[in-house]
Coordinates of C-alpha atoms in Angstrom, one line a residue:
X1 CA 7.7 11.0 11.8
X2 CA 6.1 8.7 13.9
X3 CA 7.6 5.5 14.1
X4 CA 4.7 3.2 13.9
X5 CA 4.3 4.0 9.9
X6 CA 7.8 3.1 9.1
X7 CA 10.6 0.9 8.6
X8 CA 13.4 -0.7 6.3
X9 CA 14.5 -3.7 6.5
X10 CA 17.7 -3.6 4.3
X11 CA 18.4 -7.3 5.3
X12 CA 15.6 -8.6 3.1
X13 CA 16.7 -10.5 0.2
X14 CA 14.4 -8.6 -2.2
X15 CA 15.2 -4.8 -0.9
X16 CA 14.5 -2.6 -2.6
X17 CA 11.5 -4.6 -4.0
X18 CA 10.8 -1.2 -5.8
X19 CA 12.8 1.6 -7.2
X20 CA 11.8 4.7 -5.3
X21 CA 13.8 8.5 -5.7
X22 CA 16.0 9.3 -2.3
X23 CA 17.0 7.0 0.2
X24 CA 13.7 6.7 2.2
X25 CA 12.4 3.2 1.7
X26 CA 9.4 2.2 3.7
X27 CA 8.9 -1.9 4.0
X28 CA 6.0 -1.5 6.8
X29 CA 3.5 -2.4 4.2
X30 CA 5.4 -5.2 1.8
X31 CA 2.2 -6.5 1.1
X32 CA -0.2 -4.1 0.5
X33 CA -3.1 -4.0 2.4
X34 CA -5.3 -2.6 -0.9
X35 CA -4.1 -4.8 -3.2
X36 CA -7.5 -6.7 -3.2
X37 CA -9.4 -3.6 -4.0
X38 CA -9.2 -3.5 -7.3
X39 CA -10.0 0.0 -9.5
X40 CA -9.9 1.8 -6.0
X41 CA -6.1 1.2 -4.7
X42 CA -5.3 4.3 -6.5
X43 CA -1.8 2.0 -7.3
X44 CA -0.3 1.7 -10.6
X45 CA -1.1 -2.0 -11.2
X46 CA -2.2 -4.1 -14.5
X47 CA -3.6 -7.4 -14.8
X48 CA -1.6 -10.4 -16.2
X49 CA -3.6 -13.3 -16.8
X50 CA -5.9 -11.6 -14.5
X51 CA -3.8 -11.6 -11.5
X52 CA -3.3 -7.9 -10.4
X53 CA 0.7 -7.1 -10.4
X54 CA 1.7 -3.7 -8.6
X55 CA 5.2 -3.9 -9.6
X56 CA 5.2 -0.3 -10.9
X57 CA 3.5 0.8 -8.1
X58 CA 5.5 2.2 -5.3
X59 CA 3.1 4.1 -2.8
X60 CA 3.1 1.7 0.1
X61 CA 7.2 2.5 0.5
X62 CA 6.6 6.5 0.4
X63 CA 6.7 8.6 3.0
X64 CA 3.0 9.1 2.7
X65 CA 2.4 5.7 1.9
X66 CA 1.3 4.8 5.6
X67 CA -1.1 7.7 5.4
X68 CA -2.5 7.3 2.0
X69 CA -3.3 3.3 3.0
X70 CA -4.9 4.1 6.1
X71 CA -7.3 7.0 4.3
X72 CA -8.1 4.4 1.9
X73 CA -9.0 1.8 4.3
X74 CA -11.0 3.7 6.1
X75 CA -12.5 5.1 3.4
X76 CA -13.8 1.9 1.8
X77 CA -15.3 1.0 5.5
X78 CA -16.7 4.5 5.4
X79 CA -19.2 3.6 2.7
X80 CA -19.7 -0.4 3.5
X81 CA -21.0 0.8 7.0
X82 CA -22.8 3.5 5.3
X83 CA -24.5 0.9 2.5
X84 CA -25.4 -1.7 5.4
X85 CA -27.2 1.3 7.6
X86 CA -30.9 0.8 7.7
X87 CA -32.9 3.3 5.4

């Protein structure tokens, strides 16, 4: 695994935020990058009060978590470049 796209940090006061299965934990992304996106996180959230909570959700501390963020991201600048593009 390339280290860039992980770590724990066991020291936190709120680890683990999340229950997750095994012992891999991945802190990296503790605040999620996608949570402003809505229907398109692809997160298990619900709104309270209309504030989005993700506490269900644990993909950002997955082992693919780094690579399912990053595919996301780019996807969503993917299509704002391609709807700003000249026609």
């Amino acid at each position: 695994m390339e280290h860039y796209k992980y770590f724990t940090n066991e020291q936190c006061e709120y680890f683990p935020c999340h229950q997750t299965r095994g012992t891999f934990f991945n802190c990296l992304f503790c605040y999620c990058p996608l949570y402003f996106l809505e229907e398109k996180c692809g997160g298990k959230f619900v709104y309270k009060n209309g504030v989005k909570v993700c506490t269900h959700c644990t993909i950002p501390h997955t082992e693919g978590g780094y690579d399912y963020i990053i595919g996301v991201i780019k996807k969503v600048n993917d299509e704002k470049r391609g709807a700003n593009e000249p026609k």
